[in-house]
Coordinates of C-alpha atoms in Angstrom, one line a residue:
Chain Y
M6 CA 96.0 -75.3 -221.1
E7 CA 92.5 -76.0 -219.8
A8 CA 91.0 -74.7 -223.0
L9 CA 93.1 -77.1 -225.0
E10 CA 91.9 -80.1 -223.0
M11 CA 88.3 -79.0 -223.4
Y12 CA 88.4 -78.6 -227.1
T13 CA 91.0 -80.9 -228.5
T14 CA 89.8 -83.1 -231.4
D15 CA 90.6 -86.3 -229.5
E16 CA 87.5 -85.8 -227.4
R17 CA 85.2 -85.6 -230.4
S18 CA 86.9 -88.2 -232.6
D19 CA 84.5 -87.6 -235.5
V20 CA 85.4 -83.9 -235.8
Y21 CA 88.9 -83.1 -236.8
T22 CA 90.6 -80.1 -238.4
E23 CA 93.8 -80.1 -240.3
E24 CA 96.6 -78.0 -239.0
L25 CA 96.3 -74.5 -240.3
K26 CA 99.1 -72.0 -240.5
L27 CA 97.8 -68.6 -239.8
N28 CA 99.7 -65.4 -240.3
L29 CA 98.7 -62.8 -237.7
G30 CA 100.0 -59.4 -238.8
P31 CA 102.2 -57.6 -239.6
Q32 CA 99.4 -55.2 -240.5
H33 CA 96.8 -56.1 -238.0
P34 CA 95.4 -53.7 -235.4
S35 CA 95.6 -56.3 -232.6
T36 CA 99.4 -56.7 -232.9
H37 CA 99.9 -53.0 -231.8
G38 CA 102.2 -52.3 -234.7
V39 CA 104.1 -54.3 -237.2
L40 CA 104.4 -57.6 -235.4
R41 CA 104.0 -60.7 -237.3
V42 CA 103.2 -64.0 -235.6
E43 CA 103.2 -67.3 -237.4
L44 CA 100.6 -69.4 -235.7
K45 CA 99.8 -73.0 -236.1
M46 CA 96.1 -73.6 -235.4
D47 CA 94.1 -76.6 -234.5
G48 CA 90.6 -75.2 -235.1
E49 CA 90.4 -72.2 -232.8
I50 CA 93.3 -73.3 -230.7
I51 CA 96.9 -72.1 -231.1
T52 CA 99.3 -75.1 -231.0
D53 CA 102.5 -73.2 -231.9
S54 CA 103.6 -69.7 -232.4
R55 CA 106.6 -68.0 -233.8
C56 CA 107.2 -64.2 -233.6
D57 CA 108.7 -62.4 -236.6
I58 CA 110.0 -59.0 -235.8
G59 CA 112.1 -56.4 -237.5
Y60 CA 109.6 -54.7 -239.7
L61 CA 110.2 -51.4 -238.0
H62 CA 114.0 -51.8 -237.7
R63 CA 115.5 -48.3 -238.3
C64 CA 119.1 -49.0 -237.4
A65 CA 119.0 -46.8 -234.3
E66 CA 122.1 -48.4 -232.9
K67 CA 124.0 -47.9 -236.1
I68 CA 122.9 -44.3 -236.3
G69 CA 124.1 -43.9 -232.7
E70 CA 127.6 -44.8 -233.7
N71 CA 127.7 -42.0 -236.3
V72 CA 126.2 -39.1 -234.4
T73 CA 127.4 -37.3 -231.3
Y74 CA 126.1 -38.1 -227.8
L75 CA 123.8 -35.1 -227.8
Q76 CA 122.5 -35.7 -231.4
F77 CA 121.3 -39.1 -230.5
T78 CA 118.6 -37.8 -228.1
P79 CA 115.9 -37.3 -230.7
Y80 CA 116.5 -40.8 -232.0
T81 CA 115.6 -42.2 -228.6
D82 CA 112.2 -40.4 -228.9
R83 CA 111.4 -42.7 -231.8
M84 CA 112.1 -46.0 -230.0
D85 CA 109.2 -46.1 -227.6
Y86 CA 107.2 -43.3 -229.2
L87 CA 104.5 -43.5 -226.6
A88 CA 107.0 -42.7 -223.8
S89 CA 109.5 -40.4 -225.3
M90 CA 110.2 -38.5 -222.1
N91 CA 111.3 -41.7 -220.4
N92 CA 113.5 -42.6 -223.3
N93 CA 115.2 -39.2 -223.3
L94 CA 115.7 -39.6 -219.6
A95 CA 117.4 -43.0 -219.9
W96 CA 119.7 -41.8 -222.6
S97 CA 120.5 -38.6 -220.8
L98 CA 121.4 -40.5 -217.7
T99 CA 123.6 -42.8 -219.7
V100 CA 125.6 -39.9 -221.1
E101 CA 125.8 -38.2 -217.7
K102 CA 127.1 -41.4 -216.1
L103 CA 129.6 -41.8 -218.9
M104 CA 130.9 -38.2 -218.8
G105 CA 130.3 -37.4 -215.1
L106 CA 127.9 -34.5 -215.8
E107 CA 126.0 -33.0 -212.9
V108 CA 122.4 -32.1 -213.2
P109 CA 120.8 -29.1 -211.5
E110 CA 118.3 -30.0 -208.8
R111 CA 115.3 -28.3 -210.5
A112 CA 116.0 -30.2 -213.7
Q113 CA 115.9 -33.4 -211.8
W114 CA 112.5 -32.7 -210.4
L115 CA 111.2 -31.5 -213.7
R116 CA 112.5 -34.7 -215.3
M117 CA 110.6 -36.7 -212.7
I118 CA 107.3 -34.8 -213.2
C119 CA 107.5 -35.0 -217.0
S120 CA 108.4 -38.6 -217.1
E121 CA 105.6 -39.5 -214.7
L122 CA 103.1 -37.5 -216.8
N123 CA 104.4 -39.4 -219.8
R124 CA 104.0 -42.7 -218.0
I125 CA 100.3 -41.9 -217.4
A126 CA 99.8 -41.1 -221.1
S127 CA 101.5 -44.3 -222.1
H128 CA 99.4 -46.4 -219.7
L129 CA 96.3 -44.7 -221.0
I130 CA 97.1 -46.0 -224.5
A131 CA 97.6 -49.4 -223.0
F132 CA 94.3 -49.2 -221.2
G133 CA 92.4 -47.8 -224.2
T134 CA 93.8 -50.1 -226.8
Y135 CA 93.4 -53.1 -224.5
G136 CA 89.7 -52.4 -224.4
I137 CA 89.6 -52.4 -228.2
D138 CA 91.5 -55.7 -228.3
I139 CA 88.9 -57.2 -226.1
G140 CA 86.0 -55.7 -228.0
A141 CA 85.2 -52.6 -225.9
N142 CA 85.5 -49.5 -228.0
T143 CA 84.4 -46.8 -225.5
P144 CA 87.4 -46.8 -223.2
F145 CA 89.6 -45.8 -226.0
F146 CA 87.9 -42.5 -226.4
Y147 CA 87.9 -41.9 -222.7
A148 CA 91.7 -42.7 -222.5
F149 CA 92.5 -40.4 -225.4
R150 CA 90.6 -37.5 -223.9
E151 CA 92.9 -37.5 -220.8
R152 CA 96.0 -38.3 -222.9
E153 CA 95.2 -35.2 -224.9
S154 CA 95.4 -33.1 -221.7
I155 CA 98.8 -34.6 -220.9
M156 CA 100.1 -34.0 -224.4
Q157 CA 99.0 -30.3 -224.1
L158 CA 100.8 -30.1 -220.8
L159 CA 104.0 -31.6 -222.1
E160 CA 103.8 -29.5 -225.3
R161 CA 104.2 -26.3 -223.3
P162 CA 107.8 -26.7 -222.2
S163 CA 109.0 -29.0 -225.0
G164 CA 107.2 -27.7 -228.1
A165 CA 106.2 -31.1 -229.3
R166 CA 103.2 -33.4 -228.7
M167 CA 104.8 -36.8 -228.9
L168 CA 108.5 -36.8 -229.6
Y169 CA 109.6 -34.3 -227.1
N170 CA 113.5 -34.3 -227.1
Y171 CA 113.0 -32.3 -223.9
I172 CA 115.2 -34.1 -221.4
Q173 CA 118.8 -33.8 -222.6
P174 CA 122.2 -34.7 -221.2
G175 CA 122.8 -32.1 -218.6
G176 CA 119.3 -31.2 -217.6
V177 CA 116.1 -30.3 -219.5
R178 CA 116.0 -28.0 -222.5
R179 CA 114.0 -25.2 -221.0
D180 CA 112.1 -24.2 -217.9
V181 CA 108.4 -24.5 -217.6
D182 CA 106.1 -21.5 -217.7
D183 CA 104.7 -19.9 -214.5
N184 CA 101.2 -21.5 -214.8
W185 CA 102.4 -24.9 -215.7
I186 CA 102.6 -26.4 -212.2
G187 CA 99.1 -25.2 -211.4
D188 CA 97.8 -26.7 -214.6
V189 CA 99.5 -30.0 -213.8
L190 CA 97.9 -30.1 -210.4
A191 CA 94.5 -29.3 -211.9
F192 CA 95.0 -32.2 -214.3
C193 CA 95.8 -34.5 -211.3
D194 CA 92.5 -33.6 -209.6
E195 CA 90.6 -34.1 -212.9
F196 CA 92.3 -37.4 -213.6
E197 CA 91.4 -38.9 -210.2
K198 CA 87.8 -38.6 -211.1
R199 CA 88.3 -40.0 -214.6
W200 CA 90.2 -42.9 -213.2
A201 CA 87.2 -44.0 -211.2
E202 CA 85.2 -43.9 -214.4
Y203 CA 87.6 -46.2 -216.2
N204 CA 87.1 -48.8 -213.5
T205 CA 83.4 -48.7 -213.7
L206 CA 83.7 -48.8 -217.5
L207 CA 86.2 -51.5 -218.0
S208 CA 88.2 -52.9 -215.0
N209 CA 85.2 -54.3 -213.2
N210 CA 83.2 -55.1 -216.2
Y211 CA 82.0 -58.8 -216.1
I212 CA 82.8 -59.6 -219.7
F213 CA 86.2 -57.9 -219.5
I214 CA 87.1 -60.0 -216.4
K215 CA 85.9 -63.1 -218.1
R216 CA 88.1 -62.4 -221.1
T217 CA 91.2 -61.6 -219.2
A218 CA 91.2 -63.5 -215.8
N219 CA 93.1 -66.8 -216.0
I220 CA 94.3 -66.0 -219.5
G221 CA 97.9 -65.9 -220.4
I222 CA 99.3 -66.9 -217.1
L223 CA 102.9 -65.8 -216.8
T224 CA 104.6 -67.4 -213.8
Q225 CA 107.2 -65.6 -211.8
S226 CA 110.0 -67.9 -212.8
M227 CA 109.2 -67.7 -216.5
A228 CA 109.0 -63.9 -216.3
L229 CA 112.4 -63.7 -214.7
D230 CA 113.9 -66.3 -217.1
Y231 CA 112.8 -64.4 -220.1
G232 CA 113.9 -61.0 -218.8
C233 CA 110.4 -59.5 -218.5
T234 CA 110.3 -56.2 -216.6
G235 CA 107.9 -53.5 -215.7
P236 CA 104.2 -54.2 -215.3
V237 CA 104.6 -57.6 -217.0
L238 CA 107.0 -58.7 -214.2
R239 CA 105.0 -56.9 -211.4
G240 CA 101.8 -58.5 -212.7
S241 CA 103.4 -61.8 -211.9
G242 CA 103.9 -60.7 -208.3
V243 CA 107.5 -59.6 -208.2
R244 CA 107.7 -56.3 -206.3
W245 CA 110.5 -54.7 -208.2
D246 CA 110.6 -51.1 -209.4
L247 CA 113.8 -49.3 -210.2
R248 CA 112.3 -46.0 -209.1
R249 CA 112.0 -47.4 -205.6
D250 CA 114.8 -49.9 -205.5
V251 CA 117.6 -48.2 -207.4
P252 CA 116.4 -44.5 -207.5
Y253 CA 118.1 -43.3 -210.7
L254 CA 116.8 -39.7 -210.0
E255 CA 117.3 -38.2 -206.6
P256 CA 113.7 -37.0 -206.3
Y257 CA 112.4 -40.6 -206.4
D258 CA 114.1 -41.1 -203.1
E259 CA 112.2 -38.1 -201.6
V260 CA 108.7 -38.9 -202.7
D261 CA 106.4 -41.5 -201.3
F262 CA 104.7 -44.1 -203.5
D263 CA 103.7 -47.7 -203.7
V264 CA 104.7 -50.4 -206.1
P265 CA 101.6 -52.2 -207.1
V266 CA 101.9 -55.9 -208.0
G267 CA 99.5 -58.5 -209.3
E268 CA 97.6 -60.4 -206.6
G269 CA 95.6 -62.9 -208.7
T270 CA 92.4 -61.0 -207.8
H271 CA 90.2 -62.7 -210.4
G272 CA 92.1 -65.8 -211.1
A273 CA 95.7 -67.1 -211.2
L274 CA 98.5 -64.8 -210.4
G275 CA 100.1 -63.3 -213.5
D276 CA 97.2 -63.5 -215.8
C277 CA 96.2 -60.7 -218.2
W278 CA 93.9 -59.0 -215.7
D279 CA 96.7 -58.8 -213.2
R280 CA 99.0 -57.1 -215.7
Y281 CA 96.2 -54.7 -216.7
W282 CA 95.4 -53.9 -213.1
V283 CA 99.0 -53.1 -212.3
R284 CA 99.1 -50.5 -215.0
M285 CA 95.8 -49.0 -213.8
R286 CA 97.1 -48.6 -210.2
E287 CA 100.5 -47.3 -211.5
M288 CA 98.7 -44.4 -213.0
M289 CA 97.4 -43.4 -209.6
E290 CA 100.9 -43.8 -208.1
S291 CA 102.2 -41.5 -210.8
I292 CA 99.6 -39.0 -209.8
R293 CA 100.9 -39.2 -206.2
I294 CA 104.5 -38.7 -207.4
I295 CA 103.5 -35.7 -209.6
R296 CA 101.6 -34.1 -206.7
Q297 CA 104.6 -34.4 -204.4
G298 CA 107.0 -33.3 -207.1
C299 CA 104.9 -30.2 -207.8
A300 CA 104.9 -29.3 -204.1
K301 CA 108.6 -29.8 -203.6
L302 CA 109.9 -28.4 -206.9
P303 CA 112.9 -26.2 -206.1
G304 CA 114.0 -23.2 -208.1
G305 CA 117.2 -22.6 -210.0
E306 CA 118.9 -23.6 -213.2
V307 CA 117.5 -26.3 -215.4
M308 CA 120.6 -27.0 -217.5
T309 CA 124.3 -27.4 -216.6
K310 CA 126.7 -24.8 -218.1
K311 CA 128.7 -27.6 -219.6
Q312 CA 126.0 -28.6 -222.0
T313 CA 125.9 -25.3 -223.9
S314 CA 129.5 -26.0 -224.9
M315 CA 128.4 -29.5 -226.0
Y316 CA 126.6 -27.9 -228.9
K317 CA 129.7 -26.0 -230.1
S318 CA 132.3 -28.7 -229.5
P319 CA 130.8 -32.1 -228.8
M320 CA 132.0 -33.6 -225.6
K321 CA 134.1 -36.7 -225.6
A322 CA 133.9 -39.6 -223.2
A323 CA 137.0 -41.1 -221.7
E324 CA 138.8 -43.7 -223.8
G325 CA 137.7 -47.2 -223.0
A326 CA 134.9 -46.1 -220.8
H327 CA 131.5 -47.8 -221.0
A328 CA 128.3 -47.2 -219.1
Y329 CA 125.1 -49.1 -218.6
M330 CA 122.1 -47.3 -217.3
R331 CA 118.8 -48.8 -216.4
C332 CA 115.6 -46.8 -216.2
E333 CA 112.0 -47.7 -215.3
N334 CA 110.0 -47.0 -218.4
P335 CA 106.2 -47.5 -218.6
R336 CA 106.8 -50.8 -220.3
G337 CA 109.7 -52.0 -218.2
E338 CA 113.4 -51.4 -217.8
L339 CA 115.0 -49.5 -220.6
A340 CA 118.7 -49.6 -220.6
F341 CA 121.3 -48.0 -222.7
Y342 CA 124.8 -49.3 -223.0
A343 CA 127.4 -46.9 -224.5
V344 CA 131.0 -47.9 -225.3
S345 CA 133.4 -45.1 -225.9
E346 CA 136.9 -45.1 -227.4
G347 CA 137.5 -41.5 -226.7
G348 CA 135.7 -39.9 -229.7
T349 CA 132.7 -37.7 -229.9
S350 CA 130.4 -40.6 -230.6
P351 CA 130.2 -44.1 -229.0
I352 CA 131.7 -47.0 -230.9
R353 CA 128.9 -49.2 -229.9
L354 CA 125.5 -48.2 -228.6
R355 CA 123.0 -50.8 -227.4
A356 CA 119.4 -50.2 -226.4
R357 CA 117.9 -52.9 -224.2
A358 CA 114.3 -52.3 -224.9
P359 CA 111.7 -53.5 -222.4
S360 CA 109.2 -54.5 -225.1
F361 CA 111.8 -56.6 -226.8
C362 CA 112.3 -58.8 -223.8
N363 CA 108.6 -58.8 -222.8
L364 CA 107.7 -59.9 -226.3
A365 CA 110.2 -62.8 -226.3
V366 CA 107.9 -64.6 -223.8
L367 CA 104.9 -64.5 -226.1
D368 CA 105.9 -67.7 -228.0
Q369 CA 105.6 -69.5 -224.6
L370 CA 102.2 -68.0 -223.6
L371 CA 100.3 -68.5 -226.8
P372 CA 100.3 -72.3 -227.4
G373 CA 97.2 -73.9 -225.9
T374 CA 95.0 -70.8 -225.9
M375 CA 92.2 -69.8 -228.2
L376 CA 93.0 -67.3 -231.0
G377 CA 90.8 -64.6 -229.4
D378 CA 92.7 -65.0 -226.1
G379 CA 95.9 -64.8 -228.0
V380 CA 94.9 -61.2 -228.9
A381 CA 94.2 -60.5 -225.3
I382 CA 97.6 -61.8 -224.3
I383 CA 99.5 -59.7 -226.9
G384 CA 97.6 -56.7 -225.7
S385 CA 98.3 -57.4 -222.1
L386 CA 102.1 -57.4 -222.8
D387 CA 101.7 -53.8 -224.1
I388 CA 104.4 -53.8 -226.6
V389 CA 105.6 -50.9 -228.8
L390 CA 107.1 -52.2 -232.0
G391 CA 109.2 -49.1 -232.5
E392 CA 111.1 -50.2 -229.4
V393 CA 111.1 -53.9 -230.2
D394 CA 112.8 -53.3 -233.6
R395 CA 114.6 -50.0 -232.9
Chain S
M1 CA 121.9 -55.8 -198.7
G2 CA 123.5 -56.9 -201.9
M3 CA 127.1 -57.4 -202.8
N4 CA 129.3 -55.0 -204.8
E5 CA 131.2 -56.0 -207.9
R6 CA 134.5 -56.6 -206.0
E7 CA 132.8 -59.0 -203.6
I8 CA 131.1 -60.9 -206.5
H9 CA 134.4 -61.0 -208.4
A10 CA 136.2 -62.4 -205.3
L11 CA 133.5 -65.0 -205.0
L12 CA 133.8 -66.0 -208.7
T13 CA 137.6 -66.2 -208.4
A14 CA 137.2 -68.4 -205.3
S15 CA 134.8 -70.7 -207.0
G16 CA 137.6 -72.4 -208.8
I17 CA 136.1 -72.0 -212.3
D18 CA 138.9 -71.8 -215.0
G19 CA 139.0 -68.7 -217.0
V20 CA 137.8 -66.0 -214.6
G21 CA 140.0 -63.0 -215.2
G22 CA 140.4 -59.6 -213.6
L23 CA 138.1 -56.7 -212.9
E24 CA 138.3 -53.8 -215.2
Q25 CA 137.0 -50.2 -215.1
P26 CA 136.7 -50.3 -211.3
D27 CA 135.2 -46.8 -210.9
L28 CA 132.4 -47.0 -213.5
D29 CA 130.5 -50.2 -214.1
P30 CA 133.1 -52.7 -212.9
T31 CA 133.4 -55.5 -215.4
V32 CA 134.5 -59.1 -214.8
V33 CA 136.5 -60.4 -217.6
L34 CA 136.0 -64.1 -218.6
Q35 CA 137.3 -66.6 -221.0
P36 CA 134.6 -67.8 -223.4
S37 CA 135.1 -71.3 -222.1
A38 CA 134.1 -70.3 -218.6
L39 CA 130.9 -68.5 -219.7
V40 CA 128.2 -71.1 -219.2
E41 CA 129.7 -72.4 -215.9
V42 CA 129.9 -68.8 -214.5
M43 CA 126.4 -68.0 -215.6
T44 CA 125.0 -71.1 -214.0
L45 CA 126.8 -70.2 -210.8
L46 CA 125.5 -66.6 -210.9
R47 CA 122.0 -67.9 -211.3
D48 CA 122.0 -70.7 -208.8
D49 CA 124.2 -69.5 -206.0
E50 CA 122.1 -68.4 -203.0
R51 CA 124.4 -65.4 -202.3
L52 CA 124.3 -64.2 -205.9
A53 CA 120.8 -65.1 -207.1
M54 CA 121.1 -63.4 -210.5
E55 CA 117.6 -64.1 -211.7
M56 CA 117.7 -62.1 -214.9
L57 CA 120.0 -61.8 -217.8
H58 CA 119.3 -58.1 -218.6
C59 CA 121.2 -57.6 -221.8
V60 CA 123.7 -59.2 -224.2
T61 CA 125.8 -56.9 -226.3
A62 CA 128.5 -57.6 -228.8
V63 CA 131.1 -54.9 -229.5
D64 CA 133.3 -54.9 -232.6
R65 CA 136.7 -53.5 -231.6
E66 CA 139.9 -53.0 -233.5
D67 CA 141.6 -56.2 -232.5
R68 CA 138.8 -58.2 -230.8
V69 CA 135.1 -58.8 -230.6
D70 CA 133.6 -58.4 -227.1
V71 CA 130.4 -59.9 -225.9
V72 CA 129.1 -58.1 -222.8
Y73 CA 126.5 -59.6 -220.4
H74 CA 124.6 -57.6 -217.9
V75 CA 122.9 -59.7 -215.2
C76 CA 121.0 -58.5 -212.2
S77 CA 119.4 -59.8 -209.0
F78 CA 116.1 -58.5 -207.7
A79 CA 116.2 -60.5 -204.5
R80 CA 119.7 -59.4 -203.6
H81 CA 119.6 -55.9 -205.2
H82 CA 122.8 -56.1 -207.1
A83 CA 124.0 -56.3 -210.7
L84 CA 127.1 -57.3 -212.6
T85 CA 128.7 -56.7 -215.9
L86 CA 130.7 -59.6 -217.5
R87 CA 132.8 -59.4 -220.6
T88 CA 134.3 -62.1 -222.8
S89 CA 136.4 -61.5 -225.8
V90 CA 137.5 -63.3 -229.0
A91 CA 140.7 -62.0 -230.6
K92 CA 140.5 -61.2 -234.3
P93 CA 142.9 -63.2 -236.5
D94 CA 145.1 -61.2 -238.8
D95 CA 143.2 -62.3 -241.9
A96 CA 139.7 -61.6 -240.5
D97 CA 137.2 -60.4 -243.1
E98 CA 133.4 -60.2 -243.3
S99 CA 133.1 -64.0 -243.4
W100 CA 134.9 -64.4 -240.0
H101 CA 132.5 -65.2 -237.2
P102 CA 133.8 -65.2 -233.6
E103 CA 132.5 -68.1 -231.6
V104 CA 131.1 -67.7 -228.1
P105 CA 129.2 -70.4 -226.2
S106 CA 125.5 -69.6 -226.0
V107 CA 124.0 -69.1 -222.5
A108 CA 120.4 -69.7 -223.8
S109 CA 120.4 -72.9 -221.8
V110 CA 120.9 -70.9 -218.6
Y111 CA 118.8 -67.9 -219.2
A112 CA 115.9 -68.1 -221.7
A113 CA 116.3 -64.3 -222.3
A114 CA 119.6 -65.0 -224.1
D115 CA 117.6 -66.6 -227.0
W116 CA 116.5 -63.4 -228.7
H117 CA 119.5 -61.3 -227.5
E118 CA 121.9 -63.7 -229.0
R119 CA 119.9 -63.9 -232.2
E120 CA 120.0 -60.2 -232.5
Q121 CA 123.8 -60.0 -231.9
W122 CA 124.3 -62.8 -234.5
D123 CA 122.1 -60.8 -236.9
L124 CA 123.8 -57.5 -236.4
L125 CA 127.4 -58.4 -235.5
G126 CA 127.9 -61.9 -236.7
V127 CA 128.8 -63.5 -233.4
H128 CA 128.2 -67.2 -233.7
F129 CA 126.8 -68.4 -230.4
T130 CA 127.6 -72.1 -230.3
G131 CA 124.9 -74.3 -228.9
H132 CA 122.1 -71.8 -229.5
P133 CA 118.9 -73.7 -230.2
D134 CA 117.8 -71.6 -233.2
L135 CA 120.4 -69.1 -234.3
R136 CA 118.4 -67.3 -237.1
R137 CA 118.4 -63.7 -238.0
L138 CA 116.0 -61.7 -235.9
L139 CA 115.6 -58.2 -237.2
L140 CA 116.9 -58.3 -240.7
P141 CA 115.3 -60.4 -243.5
P142 CA 116.7 -63.9 -243.7
E143 CA 118.3 -63.3 -247.1
W144 CA 120.4 -60.3 -245.9
I145 CA 124.1 -60.5 -246.5
G146 CA 126.6 -59.4 -243.9
H147 CA 126.3 -58.1 -240.4
P148 CA 125.7 -54.3 -240.4
L149 CA 127.1 -53.3 -237.1
R150 CA 130.5 -54.8 -237.9
K151 CA 133.1 -52.1 -238.6
D152 CA 134.1 -53.9 -241.8
Y153 CA 130.5 -54.0 -243.1
V154 CA 130.2 -53.1 -246.8
Y155 CA 127.0 -51.2 -247.5
P156 CA 125.0 -52.9 -250.2
S157 CA 124.4 -50.9 -253.3
E158 CA 120.9 -52.2 -253.8
H159 CA 118.3 -54.3 -252.1
G160 CA 115.6 -56.2 -254.0
G161 CA 116.4 -54.1 -257.1
I162 CA 116.0 -50.8 -255.3
P163 CA 119.2 -48.7 -255.3
L164 CA 120.3 -47.8 -251.8
E165 CA 123.0 -45.2 -252.5
L166 CA 121.7 -41.8 -252.0
D167 CA 123.6 -40.6 -255.1
A168 CA 121.8 -43.0 -257.3
V169 CA 118.5 -41.1 -256.9
P170 CA 119.2 -37.4 -257.5
I171 CA 116.6 -35.4 -255.6
Y172 CA 117.4 -32.2 -257.3
E173 CA 120.3 -30.8 -259.3
R174 CA 122.4 -28.7 -257.1
D175 CA 124.3 -25.8 -258.6
E176 CA 127.8 -26.7 -257.4
R177 CA 129.5 -23.3 -258.3
E178 CA 127.3 -21.1 -256.2
D179 CA 126.3 -23.7 -253.6
T180 CA 122.8 -22.4 -253.3
P181 CA 119.7 -24.5 -253.4
P182 CA 117.9 -24.2 -256.8
V183 CA 114.9 -21.9 -257.1
A184 CA 111.9 -23.5 -258.8
E185 CA 111.3 -22.0 -262.2
P186 CA 107.9 -20.4 -262.5
R187 CA 105.6 -22.5 -264.8
P188 CA 105.0 -21.0 -268.2
A189 CA 101.5 -20.1 -268.9
G190 CA 99.4 -22.9 -270.4
T191 CA 101.2 -25.7 -268.7
P192 CA 98.9 -28.7 -268.4
L193 CA 98.2 -29.4 -264.7
N194 CA 97.2 -32.8 -263.7
Q195 CA 94.1 -32.7 -261.5
P196 CA 94.1 -36.1 -259.8
P197 CA 90.7 -37.8 -259.8
S198 CA 90.9 -38.2 -256.0
A199 CA 91.9 -34.7 -255.2
P200 CA 89.6 -33.3 -252.5
S201 CA 88.6 -30.4 -254.8
A202 CA 87.6 -32.7 -257.7
R203 CA 83.9 -32.7 -258.3
P204 CA 82.3 -36.0 -257.4
H205 CA 80.7 -36.8 -260.7
A206 CA 83.4 -35.4 -263.0
G207 CA 84.3 -39.0 -264.0
G208 CA 88.0 -39.4 -264.1
K209 CA 90.6 -36.8 -264.4
A210 CA 90.4 -33.9 -266.8
P211 CA 93.7 -32.2 -267.5
A212 CA 93.0 -28.6 -267.1
K213 CA 95.0 -26.0 -269.0
K214 CA 96.0 -23.4 -266.5
E215 CA 97.3 -20.0 -266.8
G216 CA 99.3 -19.2 -263.7
E217 CA 96.9 -19.6 -260.8
G218 CA 93.8 -18.7 -262.9

């Protein structure tokens, strides 16, 4: 708002600009996908904004009503395509809750390690592309180098680089190879050094701080009101993480990690830098979780016996049952809501996508800021349009 | 810390708000059943009561069932570590068709998060949220007809002049009698092969495409 007061035309009565409607997106690199924002501009200052979404709507919920519970897992990959493991996990947990499936212990630990690896990969994209949004190109290449290592690690058990379909109702699809744990630990050691590099490169960069501190301030009450979750909520100072508070996987209870929150280090609490810095610290917490997970990984089966029969004759959920399952994804809380009427597929499937709710607050954050800061704000929300539109 | 669903339900019943019903599915996600008329009042209570402190509306889902349309609300509290599922229903009249829109009061005045959630449910299921500040379609284009997640939705045959039925665009002719995918006929010798101008193998200064007569691969 300060910017608005500084630059409004009232102050310089001889200079005026007519209101300009500006169409940001849908094909614009700074919108991180196919997001379209209708902006009303007064010179360089945004006076009004209206999001237009739906360009990537692929009817995932409708498809879910027409395929079996097991068949829907690959579709969840394609929602938040940067965090497929976490999406698989959320869907698998929903089905397990609905049908009362037990998951072997080893599978639970593998799920945790894989989804934390995917969280780092996802945050690396957020970090790299945020640099580009602000005008720093180098971090992107650094981030993709480490992301490549993670993708190669996750490819070994799952066979895919991005859309894994690895975590499935009943466990995980197959066990990891013998060297995998050692390679994951080697990656952790490597990553810690790289993480220090990122901070010298971008986090503590003077220009970067100037561009992000005190920009796009999201207050706690607004974040809660609009249903923001994940790093966006934690950036505003709310210490809430499902992994710690409602451990949806047993191993999360047995590992030790912190929940970083925004502290207003370089400006007001809940600004773009706070959200960015929460993500950066979360990567290191994930490394901590992975290390402990690798040390404690038990042996045994990775898939329940029941699941093999699910392929041959699809399992049915109880009539009238419905289950809502929340999971902490890199972008916030992903929840699936499945309603059964006794058949092999749900009669209604709802995906509560974190990016969808985080994006809803954008129209409140943009008015009063400069256009260039608007790009910084969109980037700091770290949305994936595949998930917004589903 | 935190209350379970039974305690919250007891608290809601004791609050004296008209239209708070029973608790269903007690073993898996217990759900409080509400009359639509009680919705806004209950939501306000859930948000403002110190003991409940439901700061966030997590999700709004409409469900099209055989005889009714449900709207399911998931709310949760971070301060109190508890969550609740609420359901309200509108019965379907006997003559309900695609143009029938169940009416449920909007809770966008209580939780801002309801704004987009309700717009999406209106878009996909045609639930009319009365009192919503801006009930437009969210995901589908504004000119779209119908609400695709309804069970009585009729699939359009075309959109913007493009046929949508898969049968309308035959991908290949399938031999019905033998039920085997067709095998591509080998090209006869001398078939003109279109060498596109932008093919990577095209020479840079060839100047446009030159249809080459080909004999097999030679």
